[in-house]
PDB file of C-alpha atoms in Angstrom:
ATOM      1  CA  MET A   1     115.284  72.728 104.400  1.00  0.00           C
ATOM      2  CA  VAL A   2     117.606  70.809 106.811  1.00  0.00           C
ATOM      3  CA  TYR A   3     120.147  71.996 109.485  1.00  0.00           C
ATOM      4  CA  PRO A   4     123.868  72.183 109.220  1.00  0.00           C
ATOM      5  CA  ASP A   5     123.954  68.707 110.914  1.00  0.00           C
ATOM      6  CA  ARG A   6     121.373  67.553 107.945  1.00  0.00           C
ATOM      7  CA  ARG A   7     118.349  67.316 110.785  1.00  0.00           C
ATOM      8  CA  PRO A   8     115.086  67.880 109.308  1.00  0.00           C
ATOM      9  CA  HIS A   9     114.058  71.628 109.381  1.00  0.00           C
ATOM     10  CA  THR A  10     110.694  73.029 110.149  1.00  0.00           C
ATOM     11  CA  GLY A  11     110.647  74.442 106.373  1.00  0.00           C
ATOM     12  CA  LEU A  12     110.254  70.905 105.457  1.00  0.00           C
ATOM     13  CA  LEU A  13     107.016  70.805 106.795  1.00  0.00           C
ATOM     14  CA  GLU A  14     106.230  74.608 105.173  1.00  0.00           C
ATOM     15  CA  PHE A  15     107.392  72.896 101.634  1.00  0.00           C
ATOM     16  CA  LYS A  16     105.242  69.303 102.284  1.00  0.00           C
ATOM     17  CA  ASN A  17     101.889  71.573 102.447  1.00  0.00           C
ATOM     18  CA  VAL A  18     102.781  73.923  99.655  1.00  0.00           C
ATOM     19  CA  TYR A  19     102.760  70.423  97.342  1.00  0.00           C
ATOM     20  CA  ARG A  20      99.350  68.863  98.704  1.00  0.00           C
ATOM     21  CA  PRO A  21      97.864  67.601  95.741  1.00  0.00           C
ATOM     22  CA  ALA A  22      94.835  69.803  95.857  1.00  0.00           C
ATOM     23  CA  ARG A  23      93.573  73.355  97.659  1.00  0.00           C
ATOM     24  CA  VAL A  24      90.374  74.801  98.538  1.00  0.00           C
ATOM     25  CA  VAL A  25      88.952  77.159  96.337  1.00  0.00           C
ATOM     26  CA  LYS A  26      86.275  78.214  98.406  1.00  0.00           C
ATOM     27  CA  TYR A  27      83.480  76.957 100.899  1.00  0.00           C
ATOM     28  CA  ASP A  28      80.170  78.480 100.653  1.00  0.00           C
ATOM     29  CA  GLN A  29      78.417  77.896 104.092  1.00  0.00           C
ATOM     30  CA  GLU A  30      74.874  78.903 102.893  1.00  0.00           C
ATOM     31  CA  SER A  31      74.841  75.766 100.725  1.00  0.00           C
ATOM     32  CA  GLY A  32      77.245  73.799 102.497  1.00  0.00           C
ATOM     33  CA  MET A  33      79.457  73.317  99.187  1.00  0.00           C
ATOM     34  CA  LEU A  34      83.084  72.828  99.204  1.00  0.00           C
ATOM     35  CA  THR A  35      85.060  73.612  95.971  1.00  0.00           C
ATOM     36  CA  LEU A  36      88.131  71.872  95.233  1.00  0.00           C
ATOM     37  CA  HIS A  37      91.313  72.277  92.702  1.00  0.00           C
ATOM     38  CA  ASN A  38      93.573  69.205  91.809  1.00  0.00           C
ATOM     39  CA  TYR A  39      96.736  70.470  91.448  1.00  0.00           C
ATOM     40  CA  MET A  40      98.168  66.965  90.082  1.00  0.00           C
ATOM     41  CA  ASP A  41      99.063  66.417  86.488  1.00  0.00           C
ATOM     42  CA  PHE A  42      97.610  62.791  85.630  1.00  0.00           C
ATOM     43  CA  VAL A  43      95.733  61.410  88.604  1.00  0.00           C
ATOM     44  CA  ASP A  44      91.937  62.281  89.513  1.00  0.00           C
ATOM     45  CA  LEU A  45      92.261  63.208  93.100  1.00  0.00           C
ATOM     46  CA  THR A  46      89.389  60.541  94.042  1.00  0.00           C
ATOM     47  CA  GLU A  47      91.794  57.742  93.224  1.00  0.00           C
ATOM     48  CA  TYR A  48      94.723  59.054  95.258  1.00  0.00           C
ATOM     49  CA  ALA A  49      93.547  61.138  98.260  1.00  0.00           C
ATOM     50  CA  ALA A  50      90.927  60.868 101.044  1.00  0.00           C
ATOM     51  CA  LEU A  51      89.892  63.628 102.497  1.00  0.00           C
ATOM     52  CA  THR A  52      88.936  64.527 106.370  1.00  0.00           C
ATOM     53  CA  TYR A  53      87.434  67.822 108.220  1.00  0.00           C
ATOM     54  CA  GLN A  54      88.144  69.471 111.544  1.00  0.00           C
ATOM     55  CA  VAL A  55      85.997  72.463 112.770  1.00  0.00           C
ATOM     56  CA  SER A  56      87.612  74.451 115.618  1.00  0.00           C
ATOM     57  CA  CYS A  57      86.009  77.171 117.649  1.00  0.00           C
ATOM     58  CA  ASP A  58      87.948  79.258 120.257  1.00  0.00           C
ATOM     59  CA  GLY A  59      91.127  76.994 119.542  1.00  0.00           C
ATOM     60  CA  GLU A  60      88.843  73.417 120.708  1.00  0.00           C
ATOM     61  CA  VAL A  61      87.947  70.946 118.215  1.00  0.00           C
ATOM     62  CA  ILE A  62      84.005  70.826 118.337  1.00  0.00           C
ATOM     63  CA  ASP A  63      83.298  68.653 115.000  1.00  0.00           C
ATOM     64  CA  ASN A  64      85.130  66.231 112.696  1.00  0.00           C
ATOM     65  CA  GLY A  65      84.912  63.624 110.527  1.00  0.00           C
ATOM     66  CA  PHE A  66      85.425  61.628 106.947  1.00  0.00           C
ATOM     67  CA  ILE A  67      84.138  63.504 103.857  1.00  0.00           C
ATOM     68  CA  PRO A  68      82.729  60.869 101.234  1.00  0.00           C
ATOM     69  CA  TYR A  69      83.220  61.748  97.473  1.00  0.00           C
ATOM     70  CA  PRO A  70      79.420  61.746  96.277  1.00  0.00           C
ATOM     71  CA  ASP A  71      78.414  58.870  93.628  1.00  0.00           C
ATOM     72  CA  GLY A  72      79.697  60.189  90.162  1.00  0.00           C
ATOM     73  CA  PHE A  73      82.290  62.742  91.682  1.00  0.00           C
ATOM     74  CA  THR A  74      85.249  62.892  89.995  1.00  0.00           C
ATOM     75  CA  LEU A  75      88.200  65.547  89.977  1.00  0.00           C
ATOM     76  CA  PRO A  76      90.443  65.401  86.940  1.00  0.00           C
ATOM     77  CA  PRO A  77      93.922  66.851  86.898  1.00  0.00           C
ATOM     78  CA  HIS A  78      94.005  70.570  86.574  1.00  0.00           C
ATOM     79  CA  SER A  79      89.919  71.020  87.365  1.00  0.00           C
ATOM     80  CA  GLU A  80      87.679  72.225  90.159  1.00  0.00           C
ATOM     81  CA  ASN A  81      84.673  70.682  91.613  1.00  0.00           C
ATOM     82  CA  ALA A  82      82.570  70.759  94.506  1.00  0.00           C
ATOM     83  CA  LEU A  83      80.970  68.262  96.770  1.00  0.00           C
ATOM     84  CA  PRO A  84      78.763  68.682 100.090  1.00  0.00           C
ATOM     85  CA  LEU A  85      80.131  69.274 103.430  1.00  0.00           C
ATOM     86  CA  ALA A  86      77.574  70.628 105.860  1.00  0.00           C
ATOM     87  CA  VAL A  87      79.130  71.658 109.225  1.00  0.00           C
ATOM     88  CA  HIS A  88      77.533  73.240 112.630  1.00  0.00           C
ATOM     89  CA  ILE A  89      79.042  76.817 112.843  1.00  0.00           C
ATOM     90  CA  PRO A  90      78.476  78.172 116.456  1.00  0.00           C
ATOM     91  CA  ASP A  91      76.928  81.422 116.821  1.00  0.00           C
ATOM     92  CA  LYS A  92      79.672  83.065 118.720  1.00  0.00           C
ATOM     93  CA  GLY A  93      83.650  82.807 118.683  1.00  0.00           C
ATOM     94  CA  LYS A  94      86.240  82.617 116.020  1.00  0.00           C
ATOM     95  CA  CYS A  95      86.089  79.402 113.807  1.00  0.00           C
ATOM     96  CA  PHE A  96      87.697  77.315 111.414  1.00  0.00           C
ATOM     97  CA  LEU A  97      87.342  74.973 109.002  1.00  0.00           C
ATOM     98  CA  LYS A  98      90.628  72.695 108.280  1.00  0.00           C
ATOM     99  CA  ILE A  99      90.219  70.135 105.518  1.00  0.00           C
ATOM    100  CA  PHE A 100      93.145  67.646 105.408  1.00  0.00           C
ATOM    101  CA  TYR A 101      94.246  65.554 102.196  1.00  0.00           C
ATOM    102  CA  HIS A 102      95.410  61.663 103.062  1.00  0.00           C
ATOM    103  CA  CYS A 103      96.600  58.686 101.126  1.00  0.00           C
ATOM    104  CA  ASP A 104      93.958  56.571 100.236  1.00  0.00           C
ATOM    105  CA  LYS A 105      95.834  53.418  99.633  1.00  0.00           C
ATOM    106  CA  ASP A 106      99.368  52.146 100.671  1.00  0.00           C
ATOM    107  CA  LEU A 107     102.161  53.524  98.209  1.00  0.00           C
ATOM    108  CA  SER A 108     106.221  52.763  97.618  1.00  0.00           C
ATOM    109  CA  LEU A 109     107.051  55.544  99.901  1.00  0.00           C
ATOM    110  CA  ARG A 110     103.760  56.432 101.679  1.00  0.00           C
ATOM    111  CA  SER A 111     101.114  54.546 103.489  1.00  0.00           C
ATOM    112  CA  GLU A 112      97.840  54.733 103.876  1.00  0.00           C
ATOM    113  CA  GLY A 113      96.444  57.409 105.809  1.00  0.00           C
ATOM    114  CA  HIS A 114      99.433  59.447 105.392  1.00  0.00           C
ATOM    115  CA  LEU A 115      98.720  63.442 105.926  1.00  0.00           C
ATOM    116  CA  LEU A 116      99.505  64.868 102.284  1.00  0.00           C
ATOM    117  CA  GLY A 117      98.544  68.449 103.617  1.00  0.00           C
ATOM    118  CA  PHE A 118      95.714  70.811 104.636  1.00  0.00           C
ATOM    119  CA  ASP A 119      93.922  74.032 104.072  1.00  0.00           C
ATOM    120  CA  GLU A 120      92.289  76.261 106.825  1.00  0.00           C
ATOM    121  CA  ILE A 121      89.102  78.591 106.362  1.00  0.00           C
ATOM    122  CA  LEU A 122      88.061  81.266 108.682  1.00  0.00           C
ATOM    123  CA  LEU A 123      84.145  80.743 109.143  1.00  0.00           C
ATOM    124  CA  GLU A 124      81.798  83.611 109.121  1.00  0.00           C
ATOM    125  CA  ASN A 125      79.229  83.994 111.948  1.00  0.00           C
ATOM    126  CA  GLU A 126      77.449  86.536 114.250  1.00  0.00           C
ATOM    127  CA  ASP A 127      79.859  87.026 116.514  1.00  0.00           C
ATOM    128  CA  SER A 128      83.528  86.072 115.258  1.00  0.00           C
ATOM    129  CA  ARG A 129      85.252  87.116 118.336  1.00  0.00           C
ATOM    130  CA  ASN A 130      87.028  84.580 120.455  1.00  0.00           C
ATOM    131  CA  GLN A 131      84.870  84.139 123.716  1.00  0.00           C
ATOM    132  CA  LYS A 132      87.045  83.000 125.875  1.00  0.00           C
ATOM    133  CA  THR A 133      89.305  86.398 125.480  1.00  0.00           C
ATOM    134  CA  LEU A 134      86.040  88.205 126.146  1.00  0.00           C
ATOM    135  CA  ALA A 135      85.171  86.358 129.206  1.00  0.00           C
ATOM    136  CA  MET A 136      88.612  86.749 130.743  1.00  0.00           C
ATOM    137  CA  TRP A 137      88.455  90.317 129.697  1.00  0.00           C
ATOM    138  CA  SER A 138      84.943  90.868 131.283  1.00  0.00           C
ATOM    139  CA  ASP A 139      86.545  89.221 134.467  1.00  0.00           C
ATOM    140  CA  ALA A 140      88.928  92.198 135.204  1.00  0.00           C
ATOM    141  CA  PRO A 141      87.943  94.473 137.817  1.00  0.00           C
ATOM    142  CA  SER A 142      86.834  97.652 136.502  1.00  0.00           C
ATOM    143  CA  ASN A 143      88.773  99.705 138.983  1.00  0.00           C
ATOM    144  CA  SER A 144      91.957  98.157 138.342  1.00  0.00           C
ATOM    145  CA  THR A 145      94.649 100.765 137.348  1.00  0.00           C
ATOM    146  CA  ILE A 146      97.685 100.556 135.251  1.00  0.00           C
ATOM    147  CA  THR A 147     100.866 102.655 136.367  1.00  0.00           C
ATOM    148  CA  VAL A 148     103.449 103.356 133.828  1.00  0.00           C
ATOM    149  CA  GLN A 149     107.446 104.274 134.116  1.00  0.00           C
ATOM    150  CA  GLU A 150     109.894 105.112 132.205  1.00  0.00           C
ATOM    151  CA  THR A 151     113.329 105.862 131.868  1.00  0.00           C
ATOM    152  CA  ASP A 152     115.910 106.549 129.148  1.00  0.00           C
ATOM    153  CA  ARG A 153     116.029 102.673 128.164  1.00  0.00           C
ATOM    154  CA  HIS A 154     113.352 100.911 129.604  1.00  0.00           C
ATOM    155  CA  LEU A 155     109.072 101.262 129.766  1.00  0.00           C
ATOM    156  CA  THR A 156     107.446  99.147 132.869  1.00  0.00           C
ATOM    157  CA  LEU A 157     103.894  98.853 133.141  1.00  0.00           C
ATOM    158  CA  CYS A 158     102.455  97.834 136.687  1.00  0.00           C
ATOM    159  CA  GLY A 159      98.996  96.177 136.944  1.00  0.00           C
ATOM    160  CA  LYS A 160      97.433  94.474 139.893  1.00  0.00           C
ATOM    161  CA  ASN A 161      99.190  91.209 139.414  1.00  0.00           C
ATOM    162  CA  PHE A 162     101.916  91.620 136.770  1.00  0.00           C
ATOM    163  CA  THR A 163     104.785  93.501 135.795  1.00  0.00           C
ATOM    164  CA  TYR A 164     106.020  94.055 132.093  1.00  0.00           C
ATOM    165  CA  ASN A 165     109.097  95.814 131.432  1.00  0.00           C
ATOM    166  CA  PHE A 166     109.855  96.794 127.751  1.00  0.00           C
ATOM    167  CA  ASN A 167     113.425  97.735 126.354  1.00  0.00           C
ATOM    168  CA  LYS A 168     112.401 100.899 124.102  1.00  0.00           C
ATOM    169  CA  LEU A 169     115.498 100.267 121.790  1.00  0.00           C
ATOM    170  CA  THR A 170     114.257  96.793 120.638  1.00  0.00           C
ATOM    171  CA  GLY A 171     110.327  96.899 121.753  1.00  0.00           C
ATOM    172  CA  LEU A 172     111.045  93.703 123.354  1.00  0.00           C
ATOM    173  CA  PHE A 173     110.533  92.472 126.865  1.00  0.00           C
ATOM    174  CA  ALA A 174     113.255  93.010 129.004  1.00  0.00           C
ATOM    175  CA  ALA A 175     111.478  91.448 132.185  1.00  0.00           C
ATOM    176  CA  MET A 176     107.967  89.792 132.454  1.00  0.00           C
ATOM    177  CA  GLN A 177     106.096  88.673 136.074  1.00  0.00           C
ATOM    178  CA  TYR A 178     102.684  87.333 136.884  1.00  0.00           C
ATOM    179  CA  GLU A 179     101.929  86.952 140.210  1.00  0.00           C
ATOM    180  CA  ASP A 180     104.543  85.992 141.984  1.00  0.00           C
ATOM    181  CA  ALA A 181     106.010  83.990 138.914  1.00  0.00           C
ATOM    182  CA  VAL A 182     109.032  85.604 136.760  1.00  0.00           C
ATOM    183  CA  LEU A 183     108.399  84.441 133.336  1.00  0.00           C
ATOM    184  CA  LEU A 184     111.513  85.579 131.714  1.00  0.00           C
ATOM    185  CA  ASP A 185     115.139  84.261 132.482  1.00  0.00           C
ATOM    186  CA  LYS A 186     116.874  87.199 130.757  1.00  0.00           C
ATOM    187  CA  GLU A 187     115.910  89.958 128.492  1.00  0.00           C
ATOM    188  CA  MET A 188     114.248  89.016 125.005  1.00  0.00           C
ATOM    189  CA  GLU A 189     116.207  89.264 121.927  1.00  0.00           C
ATOM    190  CA  PHE A 190     115.823  88.946 118.345  1.00  0.00           C
ATOM    191  CA  ASN A 191     116.538  86.012 116.423  1.00  0.00           C
ATOM    192  CA  ILE A 192     116.744  86.523 112.704  1.00  0.00           C
ATOM    193  CA  TRP A 193     120.183  86.454 112.000  1.00  0.00           C
ATOM    194  CA  ARG A 194     121.543  84.078 108.870  1.00  0.00           C
ATOM    195  CA  ALA A 195     125.192  83.684 107.723  1.00  0.00           C
ATOM    196  CA  PRO A 196     126.318  86.763 105.750  1.00  0.00           C
ATOM    197  CA  THR A 197     127.112  85.948 102.079  1.00  0.00           C
ATOM    198  CA  ASP A 198     129.639  87.740 100.247  1.00  0.00           C
ATOM    199  CA  ASN A 199     127.210  90.558  99.062  1.00  0.00           C
ATOM    200  CA  ASP A 200     126.453  90.779 102.602  1.00  0.00           C
ATOM    201  CA  ARG A 201     129.936  91.995 104.011  1.00  0.00           C
ATOM    202  CA  LYS A 202     129.290  95.723 104.141  1.00  0.00           C
ATOM    203  CA  LEU A 203     125.424  95.407 104.979  1.00  0.00           C
ATOM    204  CA  LYS A 204     126.443  93.042 108.079  1.00  0.00           C
ATOM    205  CA  LEU A 205     127.493  96.033 109.789  1.00  0.00           C
ATOM    206  CA  ASP A 206     124.005  97.381 109.545  1.00  0.00           C
ATOM    207  CA  TRP A 207     122.686  94.226 110.944  1.00  0.00           C
ATOM    208  CA  LEU A 208     124.813  93.845 114.007  1.00  0.00           C
ATOM    209  CA  ALA A 209     124.157  97.872 114.608  1.00  0.00           C
ATOM    210  CA  ALA A 210     120.410  96.805 114.663  1.00  0.00           C
ATOM    211  CA  ARG A 211     121.436  94.128 117.346  1.00  0.00           C
ATOM    212  CA  TYR A 212     119.864  91.309 114.667  1.00  0.00           C
TER     213      TYR A 212
END
C-alpha cells in the first residue's frame, strides 16, 4: 500500500474504493431506478453518506448533480433499496453513469464531503460507439496507404503522417513518430518486475530471459 520510502502508493486508492460503504446493484434506464446495497454493518446509508452522480459521453461530462433521498427512504445495513434517478442519455456516444458516495457530516477522521468511493455503469443507447473516434476515422483520406517494412527484429508501419516501429520480440513500440514529432525518447520496456522471494530464486531466471 506504500512505497519503500512510505509514500502512499496508488494501490491505496484502489483499496479505498473496495471499501466504499455501498455499491450499485443495478440501474434500470427505462424506469430510472437506481438500486443500491449497503455494505456497512451497523449504520443506515442515509445517516452516513450523501450521493452525487455524473454522466459522461465520449469522455466529456454532460450532466451531474446531487441525488436526494426520497421521503421515508431507508437503506439499513446489508440491505438493498431503490431510489429514482432520471438522467438524459444521448442517442449516440459511449456513455457512463458514475455514482459517488460522500461523507454527509464531519467525523473524527473525515470531513463533510469527503469522497468515500464510486461506482461506474455503462449506459445503453442506439449507437454506443465513441463519436469522436468515428469522426476522426471519417476524416481520414480514403486513398491513404500504409507501407510495411519488416526485419528479423522490427516491424515498421509508415502512413501519410506517422511512422510506427515495433519490436517483434516484445511487441512494444521501438519508435513512434507523428508528423515531425518524435514521441518516444527510447524503446519501450516492460515494467512488471517485482522483487523476487526465496521461492522465486529459480523462476527469476525465466523472468529475466523474458525481459521482465
